[in-house]
GROMACS .gro file of C-alpha atoms in nm:
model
  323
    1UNK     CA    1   3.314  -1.268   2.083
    2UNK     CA    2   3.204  -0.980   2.269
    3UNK     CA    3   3.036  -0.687   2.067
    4UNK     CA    4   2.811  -0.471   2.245
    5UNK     CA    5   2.527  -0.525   2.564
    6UNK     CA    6   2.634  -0.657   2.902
    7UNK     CA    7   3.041  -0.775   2.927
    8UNK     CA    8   3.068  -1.176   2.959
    9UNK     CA    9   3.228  -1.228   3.269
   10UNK     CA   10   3.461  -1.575   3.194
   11UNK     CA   11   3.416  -1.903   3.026
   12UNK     CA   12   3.127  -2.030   3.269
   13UNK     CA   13   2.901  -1.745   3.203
   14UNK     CA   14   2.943  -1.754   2.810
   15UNK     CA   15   2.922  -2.132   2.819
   16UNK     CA   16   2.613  -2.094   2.973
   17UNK     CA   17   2.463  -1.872   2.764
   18UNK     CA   18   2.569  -2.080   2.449
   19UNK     CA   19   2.412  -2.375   2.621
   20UNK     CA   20   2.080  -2.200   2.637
   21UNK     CA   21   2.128  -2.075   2.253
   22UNK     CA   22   2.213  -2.442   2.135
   23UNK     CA   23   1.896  -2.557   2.328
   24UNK     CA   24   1.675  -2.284   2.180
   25UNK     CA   25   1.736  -2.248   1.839
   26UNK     CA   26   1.919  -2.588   1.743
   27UNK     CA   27   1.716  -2.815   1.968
   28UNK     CA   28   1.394  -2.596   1.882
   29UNK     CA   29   1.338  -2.638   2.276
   30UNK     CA   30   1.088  -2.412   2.443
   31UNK     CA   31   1.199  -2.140   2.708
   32UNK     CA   32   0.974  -2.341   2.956
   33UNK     CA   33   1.163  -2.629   2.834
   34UNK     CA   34   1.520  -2.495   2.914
   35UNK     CA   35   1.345  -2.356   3.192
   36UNK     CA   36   1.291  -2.707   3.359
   37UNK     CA   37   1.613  -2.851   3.216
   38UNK     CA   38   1.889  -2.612   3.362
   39UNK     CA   39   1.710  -2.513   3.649
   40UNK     CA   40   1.655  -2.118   3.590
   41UNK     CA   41   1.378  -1.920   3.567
   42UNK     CA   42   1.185  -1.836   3.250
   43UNK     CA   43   1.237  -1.515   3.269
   44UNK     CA   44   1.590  -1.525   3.323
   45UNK     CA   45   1.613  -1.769   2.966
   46UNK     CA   46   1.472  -1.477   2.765
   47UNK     CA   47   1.756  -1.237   2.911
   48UNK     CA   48   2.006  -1.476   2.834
   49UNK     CA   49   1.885  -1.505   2.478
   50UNK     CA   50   1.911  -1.127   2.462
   51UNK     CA   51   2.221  -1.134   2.619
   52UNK     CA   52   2.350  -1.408   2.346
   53UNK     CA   53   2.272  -1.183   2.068
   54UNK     CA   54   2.395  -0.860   2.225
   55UNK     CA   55   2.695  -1.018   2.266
   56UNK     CA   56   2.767  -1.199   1.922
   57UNK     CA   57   2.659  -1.579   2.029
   58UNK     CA   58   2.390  -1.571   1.810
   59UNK     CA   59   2.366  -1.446   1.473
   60UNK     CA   60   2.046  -1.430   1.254
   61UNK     CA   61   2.079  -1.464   0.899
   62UNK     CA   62   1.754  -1.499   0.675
   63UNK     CA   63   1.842  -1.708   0.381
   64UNK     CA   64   1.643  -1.582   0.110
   65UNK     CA   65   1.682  -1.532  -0.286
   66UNK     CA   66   1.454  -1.202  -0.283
   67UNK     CA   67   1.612  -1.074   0.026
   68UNK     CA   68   1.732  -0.793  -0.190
   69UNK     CA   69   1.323  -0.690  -0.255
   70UNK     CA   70   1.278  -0.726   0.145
   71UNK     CA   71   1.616  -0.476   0.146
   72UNK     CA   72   1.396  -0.244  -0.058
   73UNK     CA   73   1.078  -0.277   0.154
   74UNK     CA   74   1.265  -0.142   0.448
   75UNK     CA   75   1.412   0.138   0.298
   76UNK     CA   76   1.139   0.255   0.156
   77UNK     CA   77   0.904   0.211   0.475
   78UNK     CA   78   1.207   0.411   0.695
   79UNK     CA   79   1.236   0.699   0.323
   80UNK     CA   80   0.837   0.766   0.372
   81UNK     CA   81   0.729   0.657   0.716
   82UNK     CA   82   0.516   0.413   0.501
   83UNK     CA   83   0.317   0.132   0.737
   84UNK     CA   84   0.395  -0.128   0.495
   85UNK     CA   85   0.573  -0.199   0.170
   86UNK     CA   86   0.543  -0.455  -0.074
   87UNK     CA   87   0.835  -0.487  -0.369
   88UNK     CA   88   0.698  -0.792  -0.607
   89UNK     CA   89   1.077  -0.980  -0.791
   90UNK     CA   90   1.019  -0.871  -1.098
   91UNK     CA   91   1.209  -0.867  -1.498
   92UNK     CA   92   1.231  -0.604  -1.710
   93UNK     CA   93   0.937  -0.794  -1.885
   94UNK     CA   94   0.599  -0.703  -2.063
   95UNK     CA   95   0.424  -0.383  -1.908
   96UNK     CA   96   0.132  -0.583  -1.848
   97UNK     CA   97   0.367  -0.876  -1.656
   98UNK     CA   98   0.414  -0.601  -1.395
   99UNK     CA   99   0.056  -0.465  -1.373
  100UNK     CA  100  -0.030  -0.846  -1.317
  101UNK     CA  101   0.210  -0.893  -1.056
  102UNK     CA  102   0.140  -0.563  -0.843
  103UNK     CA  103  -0.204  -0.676  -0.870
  104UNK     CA  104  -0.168  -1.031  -0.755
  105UNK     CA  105   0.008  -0.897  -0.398
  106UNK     CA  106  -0.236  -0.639  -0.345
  107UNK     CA  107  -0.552  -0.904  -0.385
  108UNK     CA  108  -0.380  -1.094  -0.086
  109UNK     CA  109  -0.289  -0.822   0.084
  110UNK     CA  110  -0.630  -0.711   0.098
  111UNK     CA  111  -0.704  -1.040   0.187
  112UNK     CA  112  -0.461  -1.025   0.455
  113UNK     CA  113  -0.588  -0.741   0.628
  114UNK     CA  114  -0.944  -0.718   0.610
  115UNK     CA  115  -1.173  -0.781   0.843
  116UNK     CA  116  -1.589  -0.779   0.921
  117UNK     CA  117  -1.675  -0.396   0.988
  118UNK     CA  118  -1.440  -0.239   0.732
  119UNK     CA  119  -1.542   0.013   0.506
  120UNK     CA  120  -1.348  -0.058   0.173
  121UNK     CA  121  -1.269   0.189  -0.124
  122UNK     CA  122  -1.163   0.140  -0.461
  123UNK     CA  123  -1.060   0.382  -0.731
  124UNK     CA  124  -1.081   0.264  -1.117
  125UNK     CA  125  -0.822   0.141  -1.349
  126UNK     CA  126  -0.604  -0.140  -1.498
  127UNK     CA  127  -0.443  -0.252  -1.179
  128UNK     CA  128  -0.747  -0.239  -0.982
  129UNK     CA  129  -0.933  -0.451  -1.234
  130UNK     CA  130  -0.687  -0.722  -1.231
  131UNK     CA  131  -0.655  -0.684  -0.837
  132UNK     CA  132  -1.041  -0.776  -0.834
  133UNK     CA  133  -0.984  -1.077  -1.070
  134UNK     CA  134  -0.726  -1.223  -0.815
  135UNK     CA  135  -0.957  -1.240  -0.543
  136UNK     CA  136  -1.012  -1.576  -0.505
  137UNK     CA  137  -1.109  -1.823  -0.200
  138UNK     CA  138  -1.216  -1.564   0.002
  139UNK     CA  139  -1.376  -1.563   0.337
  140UNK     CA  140  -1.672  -1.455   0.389
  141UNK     CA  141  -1.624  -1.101   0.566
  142UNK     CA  142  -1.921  -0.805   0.633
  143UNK     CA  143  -1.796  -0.529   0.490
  144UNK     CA  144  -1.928  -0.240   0.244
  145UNK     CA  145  -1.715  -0.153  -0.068
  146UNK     CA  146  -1.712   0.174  -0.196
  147UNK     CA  147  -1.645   0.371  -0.497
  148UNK     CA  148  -1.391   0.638  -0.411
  149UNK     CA  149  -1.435   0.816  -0.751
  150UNK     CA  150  -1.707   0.875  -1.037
  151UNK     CA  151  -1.574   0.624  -1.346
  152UNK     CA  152  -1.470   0.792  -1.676
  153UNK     CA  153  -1.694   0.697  -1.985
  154UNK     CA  154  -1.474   0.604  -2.257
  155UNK     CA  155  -1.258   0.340  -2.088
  156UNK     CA  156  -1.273  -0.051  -2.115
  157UNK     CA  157  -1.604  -0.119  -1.897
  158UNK     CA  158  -1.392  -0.400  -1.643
  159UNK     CA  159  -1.218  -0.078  -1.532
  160UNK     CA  160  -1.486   0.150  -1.439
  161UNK     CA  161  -1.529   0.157  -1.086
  162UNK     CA  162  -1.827  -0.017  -1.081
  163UNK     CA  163  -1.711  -0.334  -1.231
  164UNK     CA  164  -1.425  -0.336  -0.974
  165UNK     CA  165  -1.642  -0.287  -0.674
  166UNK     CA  166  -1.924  -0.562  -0.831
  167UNK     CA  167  -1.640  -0.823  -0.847
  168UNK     CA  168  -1.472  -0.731  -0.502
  169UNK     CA  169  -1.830  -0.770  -0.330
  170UNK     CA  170  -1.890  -1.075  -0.500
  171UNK     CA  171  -1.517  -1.222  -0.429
  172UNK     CA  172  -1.579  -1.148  -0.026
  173UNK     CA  173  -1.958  -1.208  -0.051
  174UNK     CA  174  -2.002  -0.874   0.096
  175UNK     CA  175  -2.190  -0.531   0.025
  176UNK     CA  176  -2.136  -0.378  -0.289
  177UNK     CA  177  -2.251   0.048  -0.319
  178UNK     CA  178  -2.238   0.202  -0.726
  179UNK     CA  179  -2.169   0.560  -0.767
  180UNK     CA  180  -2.327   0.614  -1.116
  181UNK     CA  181  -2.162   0.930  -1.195
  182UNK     CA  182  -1.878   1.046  -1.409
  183UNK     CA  183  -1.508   1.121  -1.231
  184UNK     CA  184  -1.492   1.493  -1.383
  185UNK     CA  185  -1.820   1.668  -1.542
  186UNK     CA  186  -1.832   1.865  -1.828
  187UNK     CA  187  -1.946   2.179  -1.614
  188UNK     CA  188  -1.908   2.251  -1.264
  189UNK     CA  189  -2.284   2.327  -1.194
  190UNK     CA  190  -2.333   1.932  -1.319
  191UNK     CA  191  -2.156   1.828  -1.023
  192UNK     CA  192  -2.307   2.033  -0.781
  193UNK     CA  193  -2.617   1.898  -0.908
  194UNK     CA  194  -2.519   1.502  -0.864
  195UNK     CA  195  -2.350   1.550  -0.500
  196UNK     CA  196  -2.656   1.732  -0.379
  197UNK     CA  197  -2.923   1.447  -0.521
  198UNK     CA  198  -3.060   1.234  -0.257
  199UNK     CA  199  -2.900   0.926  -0.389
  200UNK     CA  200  -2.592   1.056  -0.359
  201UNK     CA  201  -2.592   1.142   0.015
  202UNK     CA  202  -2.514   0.740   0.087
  203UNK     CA  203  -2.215   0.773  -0.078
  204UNK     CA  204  -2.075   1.092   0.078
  205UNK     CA  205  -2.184   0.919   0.458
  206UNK     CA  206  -1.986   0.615   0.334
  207UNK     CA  207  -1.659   0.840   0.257
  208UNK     CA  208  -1.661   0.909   0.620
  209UNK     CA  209  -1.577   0.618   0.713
  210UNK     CA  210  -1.352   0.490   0.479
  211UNK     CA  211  -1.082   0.285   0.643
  212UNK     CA  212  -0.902   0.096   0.411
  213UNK     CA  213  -0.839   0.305   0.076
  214UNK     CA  214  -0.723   0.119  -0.232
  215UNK     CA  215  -0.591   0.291  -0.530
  216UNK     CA  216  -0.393   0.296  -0.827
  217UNK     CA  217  -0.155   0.625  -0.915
  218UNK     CA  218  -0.154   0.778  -1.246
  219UNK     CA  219   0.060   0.951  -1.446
  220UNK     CA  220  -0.217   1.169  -1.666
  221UNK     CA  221   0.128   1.345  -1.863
  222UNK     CA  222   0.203   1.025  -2.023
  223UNK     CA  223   0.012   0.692  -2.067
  224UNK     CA  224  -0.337   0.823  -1.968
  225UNK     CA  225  -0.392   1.145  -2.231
  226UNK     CA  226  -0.660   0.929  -2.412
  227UNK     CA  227  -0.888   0.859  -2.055
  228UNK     CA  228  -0.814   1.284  -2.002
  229UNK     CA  229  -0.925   1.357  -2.353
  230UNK     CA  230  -1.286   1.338  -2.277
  231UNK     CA  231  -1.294   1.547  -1.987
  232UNK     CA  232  -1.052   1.839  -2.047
  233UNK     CA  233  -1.029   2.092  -2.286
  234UNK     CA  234  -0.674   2.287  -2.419
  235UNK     CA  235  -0.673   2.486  -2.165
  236UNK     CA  236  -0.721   2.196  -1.887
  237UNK     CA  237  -0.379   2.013  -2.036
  238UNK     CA  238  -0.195   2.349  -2.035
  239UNK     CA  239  -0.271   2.441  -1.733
  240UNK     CA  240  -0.172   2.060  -1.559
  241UNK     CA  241   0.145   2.131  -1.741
  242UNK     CA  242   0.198   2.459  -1.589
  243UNK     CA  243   0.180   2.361  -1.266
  244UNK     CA  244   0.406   2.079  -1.353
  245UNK     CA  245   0.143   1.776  -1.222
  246UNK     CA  246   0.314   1.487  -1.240
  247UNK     CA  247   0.035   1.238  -1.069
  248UNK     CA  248  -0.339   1.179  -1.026
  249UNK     CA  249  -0.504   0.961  -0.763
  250UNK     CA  250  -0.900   0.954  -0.785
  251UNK     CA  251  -0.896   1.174  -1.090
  252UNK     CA  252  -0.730   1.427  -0.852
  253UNK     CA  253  -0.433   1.593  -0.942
  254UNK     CA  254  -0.064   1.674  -0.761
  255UNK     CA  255   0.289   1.790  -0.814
  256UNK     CA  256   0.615   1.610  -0.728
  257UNK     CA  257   0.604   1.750  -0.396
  258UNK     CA  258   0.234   1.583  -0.326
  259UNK     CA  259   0.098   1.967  -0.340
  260UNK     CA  260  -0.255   1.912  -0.454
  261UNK     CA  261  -0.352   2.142  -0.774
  262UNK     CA  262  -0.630   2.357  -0.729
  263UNK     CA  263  -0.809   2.372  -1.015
  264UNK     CA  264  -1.143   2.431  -1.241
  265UNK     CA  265  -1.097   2.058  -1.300
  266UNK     CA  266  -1.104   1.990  -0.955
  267UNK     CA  267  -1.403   2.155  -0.895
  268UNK     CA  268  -1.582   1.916  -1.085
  269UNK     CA  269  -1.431   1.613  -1.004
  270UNK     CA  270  -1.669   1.356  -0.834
  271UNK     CA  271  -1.431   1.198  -0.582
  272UNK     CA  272  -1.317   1.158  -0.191
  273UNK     CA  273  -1.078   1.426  -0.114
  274UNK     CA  274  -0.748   1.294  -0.130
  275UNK     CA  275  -0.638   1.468   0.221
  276UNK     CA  276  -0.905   1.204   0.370
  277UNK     CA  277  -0.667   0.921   0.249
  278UNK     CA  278  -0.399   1.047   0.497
  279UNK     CA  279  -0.599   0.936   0.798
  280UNK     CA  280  -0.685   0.638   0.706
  281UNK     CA  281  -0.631   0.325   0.851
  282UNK     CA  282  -0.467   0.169   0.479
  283UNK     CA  283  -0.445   0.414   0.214
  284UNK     CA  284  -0.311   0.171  -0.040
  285UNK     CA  285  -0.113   0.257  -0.334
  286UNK     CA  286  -0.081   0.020  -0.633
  287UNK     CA  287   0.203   0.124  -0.879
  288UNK     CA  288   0.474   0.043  -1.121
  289UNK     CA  289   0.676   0.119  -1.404
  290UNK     CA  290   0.942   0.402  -1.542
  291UNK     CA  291   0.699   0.691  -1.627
  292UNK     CA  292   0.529   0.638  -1.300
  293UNK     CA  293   0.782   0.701  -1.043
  294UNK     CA  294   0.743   1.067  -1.018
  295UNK     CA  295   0.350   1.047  -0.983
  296UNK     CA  296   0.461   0.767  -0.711
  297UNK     CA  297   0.711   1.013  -0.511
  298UNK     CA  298   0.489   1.287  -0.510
  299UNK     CA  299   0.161   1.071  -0.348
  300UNK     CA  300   0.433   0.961  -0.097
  301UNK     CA  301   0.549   1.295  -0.065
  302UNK     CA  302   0.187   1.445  -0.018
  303UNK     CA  303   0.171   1.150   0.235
  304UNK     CA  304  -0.182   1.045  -0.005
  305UNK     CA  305  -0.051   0.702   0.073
  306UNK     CA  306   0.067   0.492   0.384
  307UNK     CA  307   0.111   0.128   0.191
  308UNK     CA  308   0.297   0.128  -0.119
  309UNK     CA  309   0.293  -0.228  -0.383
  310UNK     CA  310   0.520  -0.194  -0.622
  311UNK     CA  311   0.804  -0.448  -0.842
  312UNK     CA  312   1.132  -0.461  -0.794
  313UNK     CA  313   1.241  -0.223  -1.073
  314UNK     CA  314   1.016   0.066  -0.985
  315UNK     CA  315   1.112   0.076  -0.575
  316UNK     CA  316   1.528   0.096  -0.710
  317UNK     CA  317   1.426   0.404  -0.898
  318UNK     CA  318   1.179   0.553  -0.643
  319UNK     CA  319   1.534   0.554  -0.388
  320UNK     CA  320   1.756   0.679  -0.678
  321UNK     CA  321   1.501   0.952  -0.769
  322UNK     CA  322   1.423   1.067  -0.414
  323UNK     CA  323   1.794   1.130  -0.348
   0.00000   0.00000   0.00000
């Protein structure tokens, strides 16, 4: 019986120590309870509940069918010193299945963990859309949500930025602030020009205090050329290649490593800085899929993120990949 913590000394001292066990976790008995019951100190029942799992008497075994997902979480939270992890069960189903699902767990996430004072900010996209949709029975909560990035043009309207943030305030009854501004501009004196108008300066105040961040991760290489094709030129995409980007968060681009690429196109991008998303309270990631796992590892890598939400699937090959 004995495997590790303080040595039993004979029968009488394990019996006693099963009796406690027996009382606590079969009889769902209180500590106070025992307490009363055998005579001993409350403080002296917690020991012995230590003592009964240092030493083998007790076992805990959580009976789950996703425990292999909750396996995952932990891993991945030790791998990247991540605050929290979320791995959604998921098939090898539809693309959009997955979107749906990462979606679905962060809307209650958020719901989990906001709370009246927070500053809130959202980047654009698919995920982030559908995240907004699932925020349903809400409480009430004063907050301010916050663009974290201008919105491209030529996408589907409910996932410009402002969309997302209109539904979010509405879901939490809350403050809602627009940045009406594009993510990149076609010159960089056009962005000087729209961070340095009055009606920006709200916006840039807001950034400061950011404390929960929630974004999706792209992978501009693959699915997301037709968003890019409005705002770079030939030389933008051979350039991205060059320096081997595999990821954009906020319209803001990084290598495998998380090494942010300094570029033209980054100097007129209209969005937070992603090193600000390292200090933040929740720096949310939203992600899944094949082609996204190396834009994944590297905002993990750059540390751009401290809460990852991803399926099943997608966390296996993050651990493979990272090896």
């Amino acid at each position: 019986m004995q495997k590790g913590g303080k040595k039993l000394k004979d029968w009488d001292d394990e019996r006693l120590l099963v009796k406690v066990a027996q009382m606590y976790y079969h009889n769902n008995m209180s500590q106070s309870e025992i307490s009363k019951r055998l005579g001993i100190y409350r403080t002296t029942i917690s020991r012995m509940l230590k003592r009964a799992r240092e030493n083998g008497i007790v076992t805990i075994h959580i009976n789950s069918k996703y425990n292999y997902c909750y396996e995952l979480e932990d891993k991945l939270e030790k791998e990247f010193g991540l605050k929290e992890c979320i791995v959604v069960p998921g098939s090898t189903g539809e693309r959009e299945n997955g979107k749906r699902a990462v979606a679905k767990a962060g809307a209650e996430f958020l719901k989990r963990i906001v709370k009246d004072g927070d500053n809130v900010g959202f980047a654009w996209g698919s995920t982030l859309a559908y995240l907004s949709d699932e925020l349903k029975n809400c409480k009430q909560t004063s907050i301010n949500v916050v663009p974290l990035v201008g919105g491209p043009g030529n996408i589907v309207s409910d996932y410009h930025v402002n969309t997302i943030i209109s539904k979010v305030a509405k879901a939490f009854n809350c403050k809602a602030h627009y940045l009406y501004a594009p993510a990149i501009t076609e010159k960089k004196e056009t962005k000087e020009a729209i961070i340095n108008d009055s009606n920006f300066s709200s916006i840039l105040k807001l950034w400061e205090k950011i404390n929960i961040a929630i974004v999706g991760i792209g992978s501009p290489a693959k699915s997301s050329n037709m968003i890019w094709m409005g705002f770079f030129e030939n030389e933008d995409f051979t350039y991205l290649e060059k320096e081997n980007v595999v990821g954009d968060i906020c319209s803001r681009f990084y290598d495998i490593s998380g090494r942010l690429i300094d570029s033209d196109i980054n100097d007129r991008t209209i969005a937070i800085e992603l090193e600000e998303l390292r200090y933040m309270e929740y720096s949310v990631g939203i992600a899944e899929s094949l082609e996204k796992v190396p834009a994944i590892l590297g905002a993990l890598r750059g540390r751009f993120i401290n809460t990852l939400i991803t399926t099943e699937q997608t966390a296996k090959l993050l651990l493979d990949f990272n090896q």
